[in-house]
PDB file of C-alpha atoms in Angstrom:
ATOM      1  CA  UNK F 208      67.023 138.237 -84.586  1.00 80.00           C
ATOM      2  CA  UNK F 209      65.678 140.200 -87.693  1.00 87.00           C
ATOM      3  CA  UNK F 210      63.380 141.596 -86.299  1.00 88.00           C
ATOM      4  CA  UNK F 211      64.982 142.951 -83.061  1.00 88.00           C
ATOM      5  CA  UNK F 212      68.475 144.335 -84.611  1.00 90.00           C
ATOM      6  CA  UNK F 213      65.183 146.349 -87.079  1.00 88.00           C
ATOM      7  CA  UNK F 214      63.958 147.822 -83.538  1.00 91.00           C
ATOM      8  CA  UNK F 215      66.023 151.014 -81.852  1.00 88.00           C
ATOM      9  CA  UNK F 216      66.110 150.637 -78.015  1.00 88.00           C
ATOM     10  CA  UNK F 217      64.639 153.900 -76.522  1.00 84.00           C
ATOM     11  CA  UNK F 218      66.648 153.666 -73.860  1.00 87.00           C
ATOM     12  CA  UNK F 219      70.159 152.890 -75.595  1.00 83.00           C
ATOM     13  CA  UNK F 220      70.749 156.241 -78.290  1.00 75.00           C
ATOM     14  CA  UNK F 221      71.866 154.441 -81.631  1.00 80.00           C
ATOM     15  CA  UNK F 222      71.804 150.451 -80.469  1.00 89.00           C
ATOM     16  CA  UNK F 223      69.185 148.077 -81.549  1.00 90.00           C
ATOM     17  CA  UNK F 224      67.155 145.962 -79.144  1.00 90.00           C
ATOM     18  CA  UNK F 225      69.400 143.099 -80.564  1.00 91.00           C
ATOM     19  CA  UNK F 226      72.291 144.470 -79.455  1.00 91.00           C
ATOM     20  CA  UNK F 227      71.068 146.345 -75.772  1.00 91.00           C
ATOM     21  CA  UNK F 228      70.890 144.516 -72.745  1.00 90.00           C
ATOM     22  CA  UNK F 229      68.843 147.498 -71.371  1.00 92.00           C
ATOM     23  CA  UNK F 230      65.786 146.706 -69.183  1.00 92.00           C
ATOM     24  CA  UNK F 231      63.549 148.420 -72.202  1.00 92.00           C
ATOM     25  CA  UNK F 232      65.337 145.811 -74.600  1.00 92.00           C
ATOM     26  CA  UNK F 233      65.284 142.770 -72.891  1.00 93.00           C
ATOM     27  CA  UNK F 234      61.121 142.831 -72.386  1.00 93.00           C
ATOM     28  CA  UNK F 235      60.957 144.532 -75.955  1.00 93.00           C
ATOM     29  CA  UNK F 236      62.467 140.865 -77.412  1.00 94.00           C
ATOM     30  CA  UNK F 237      60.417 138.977 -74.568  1.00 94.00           C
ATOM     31  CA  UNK F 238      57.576 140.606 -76.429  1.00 94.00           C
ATOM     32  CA  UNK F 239      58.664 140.166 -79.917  1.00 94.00           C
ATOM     33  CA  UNK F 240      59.593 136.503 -79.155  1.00 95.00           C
ATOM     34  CA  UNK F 241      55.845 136.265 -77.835  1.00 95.00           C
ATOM     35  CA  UNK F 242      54.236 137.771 -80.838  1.00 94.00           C
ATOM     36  CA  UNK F 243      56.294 135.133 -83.307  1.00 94.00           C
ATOM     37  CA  UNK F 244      54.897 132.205 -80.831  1.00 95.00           C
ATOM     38  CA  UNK F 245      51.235 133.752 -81.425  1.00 95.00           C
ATOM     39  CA  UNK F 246      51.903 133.491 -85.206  1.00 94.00           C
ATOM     40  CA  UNK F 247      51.940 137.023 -86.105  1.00 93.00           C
ATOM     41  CA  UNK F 248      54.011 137.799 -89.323  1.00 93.00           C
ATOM     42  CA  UNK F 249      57.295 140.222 -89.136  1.00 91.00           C
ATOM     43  CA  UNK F 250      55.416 143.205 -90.986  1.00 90.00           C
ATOM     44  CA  UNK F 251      52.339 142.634 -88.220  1.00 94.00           C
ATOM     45  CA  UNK F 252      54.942 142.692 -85.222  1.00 93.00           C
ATOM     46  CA  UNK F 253      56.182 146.012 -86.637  1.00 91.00           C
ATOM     47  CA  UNK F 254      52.877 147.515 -87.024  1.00 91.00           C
ATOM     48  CA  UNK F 255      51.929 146.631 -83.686  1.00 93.00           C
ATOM     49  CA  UNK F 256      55.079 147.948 -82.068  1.00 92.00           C
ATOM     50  CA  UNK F 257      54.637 151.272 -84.140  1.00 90.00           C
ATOM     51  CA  UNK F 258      51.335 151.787 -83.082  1.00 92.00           C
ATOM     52  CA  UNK F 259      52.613 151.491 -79.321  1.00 92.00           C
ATOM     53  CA  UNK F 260      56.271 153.384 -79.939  1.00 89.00           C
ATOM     54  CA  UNK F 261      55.970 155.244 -82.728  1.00 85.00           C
ATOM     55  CA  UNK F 262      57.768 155.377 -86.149  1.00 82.00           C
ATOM     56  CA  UNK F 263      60.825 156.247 -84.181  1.00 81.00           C
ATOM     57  CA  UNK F 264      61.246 152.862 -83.189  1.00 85.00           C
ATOM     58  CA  UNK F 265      61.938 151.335 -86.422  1.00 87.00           C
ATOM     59  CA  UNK F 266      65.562 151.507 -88.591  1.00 81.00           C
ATOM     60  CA  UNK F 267      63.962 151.382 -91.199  1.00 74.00           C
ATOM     61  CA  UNK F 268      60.883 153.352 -91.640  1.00 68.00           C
ATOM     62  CA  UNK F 269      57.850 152.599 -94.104  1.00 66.00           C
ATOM     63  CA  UNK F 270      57.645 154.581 -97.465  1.00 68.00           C
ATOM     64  CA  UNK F 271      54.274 156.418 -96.582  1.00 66.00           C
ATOM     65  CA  UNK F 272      52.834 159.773 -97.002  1.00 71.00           C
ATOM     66  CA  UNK F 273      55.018 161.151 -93.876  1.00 69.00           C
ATOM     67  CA  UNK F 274      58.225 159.896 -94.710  1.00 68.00           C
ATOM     68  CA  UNK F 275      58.337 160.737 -99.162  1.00 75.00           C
ATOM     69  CA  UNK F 276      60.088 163.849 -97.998  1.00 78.00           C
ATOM     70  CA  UNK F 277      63.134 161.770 -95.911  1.00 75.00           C
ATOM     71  CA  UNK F 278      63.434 159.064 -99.115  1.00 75.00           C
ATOM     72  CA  UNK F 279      63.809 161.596-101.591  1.00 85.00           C
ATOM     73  CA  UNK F 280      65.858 164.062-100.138  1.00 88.00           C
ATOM     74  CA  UNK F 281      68.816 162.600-100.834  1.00 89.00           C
ATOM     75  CA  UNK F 282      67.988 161.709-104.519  1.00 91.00           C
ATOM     76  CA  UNK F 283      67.136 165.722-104.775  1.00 92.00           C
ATOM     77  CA  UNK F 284      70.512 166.980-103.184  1.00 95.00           C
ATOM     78  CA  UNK F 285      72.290 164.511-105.669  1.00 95.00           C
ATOM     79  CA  UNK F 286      70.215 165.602-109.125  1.00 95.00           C
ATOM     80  CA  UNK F 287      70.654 169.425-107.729  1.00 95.00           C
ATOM     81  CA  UNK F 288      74.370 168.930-107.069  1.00 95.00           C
ATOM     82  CA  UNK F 289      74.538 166.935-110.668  1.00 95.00           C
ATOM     83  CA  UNK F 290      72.746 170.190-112.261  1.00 95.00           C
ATOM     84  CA  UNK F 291      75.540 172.582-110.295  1.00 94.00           C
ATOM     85  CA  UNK F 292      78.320 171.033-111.565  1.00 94.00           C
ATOM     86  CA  UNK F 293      77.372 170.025-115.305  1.00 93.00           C
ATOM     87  CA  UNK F 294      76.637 173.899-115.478  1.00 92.00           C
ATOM     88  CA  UNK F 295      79.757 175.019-113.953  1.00 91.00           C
ATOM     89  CA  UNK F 296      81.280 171.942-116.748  1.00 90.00           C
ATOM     90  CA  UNK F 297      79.633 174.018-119.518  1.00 88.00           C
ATOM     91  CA  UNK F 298      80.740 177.219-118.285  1.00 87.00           C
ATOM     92  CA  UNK F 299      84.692 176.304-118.545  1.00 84.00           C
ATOM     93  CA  UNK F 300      84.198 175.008-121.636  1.00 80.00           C
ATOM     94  CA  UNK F 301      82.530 177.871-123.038  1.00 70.00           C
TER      95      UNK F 301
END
């Protein structure tokens, strides 16, 4: 069930596969179910169904070289707003 409620159905906009009972979903776990009876590892089953989908298809993306930008951003927008208001801080204190 990890591994499916991980997956987005392409069909459903915002459900996992877990939780659509769209055609898409059901023979995504059919597939998924088959790839844990052939031994293949969670991290294996998501690289295969990436390779097939696309990145789009997982929750929860990999931190690679395509996705730094969408990891830090919010760490950025909190340090910039952090800078914004210790200056504004400083400047009614002054």
């Amino acid at each position: 069930h990890k591994i499916t409620k991980n997956l987005r159905c392409l069909i459903c906009q915002g459900q996992s596969v877990y939780d659509s009972d769209s055609e898409f979903a059901n023979s995504l776990k059919l597939v998924v179910k088959k790839k844990i009876n052939e031994g293949l590892s969670e991290g294996q089953i998501y690289d295969f169904l990436t390779e097939k989908y696309g990145d789009w298809i997982l929750y929860d993306t990999k931190f690679d070289k395509n996705t730094y930008f969408l990891w830090f951003l919010p760490l950025l927008i909190f340090l910039f707003g952090g800078v914004i208001i210790y200056k504004k801080l400083i400047k009614i204190n002054s």
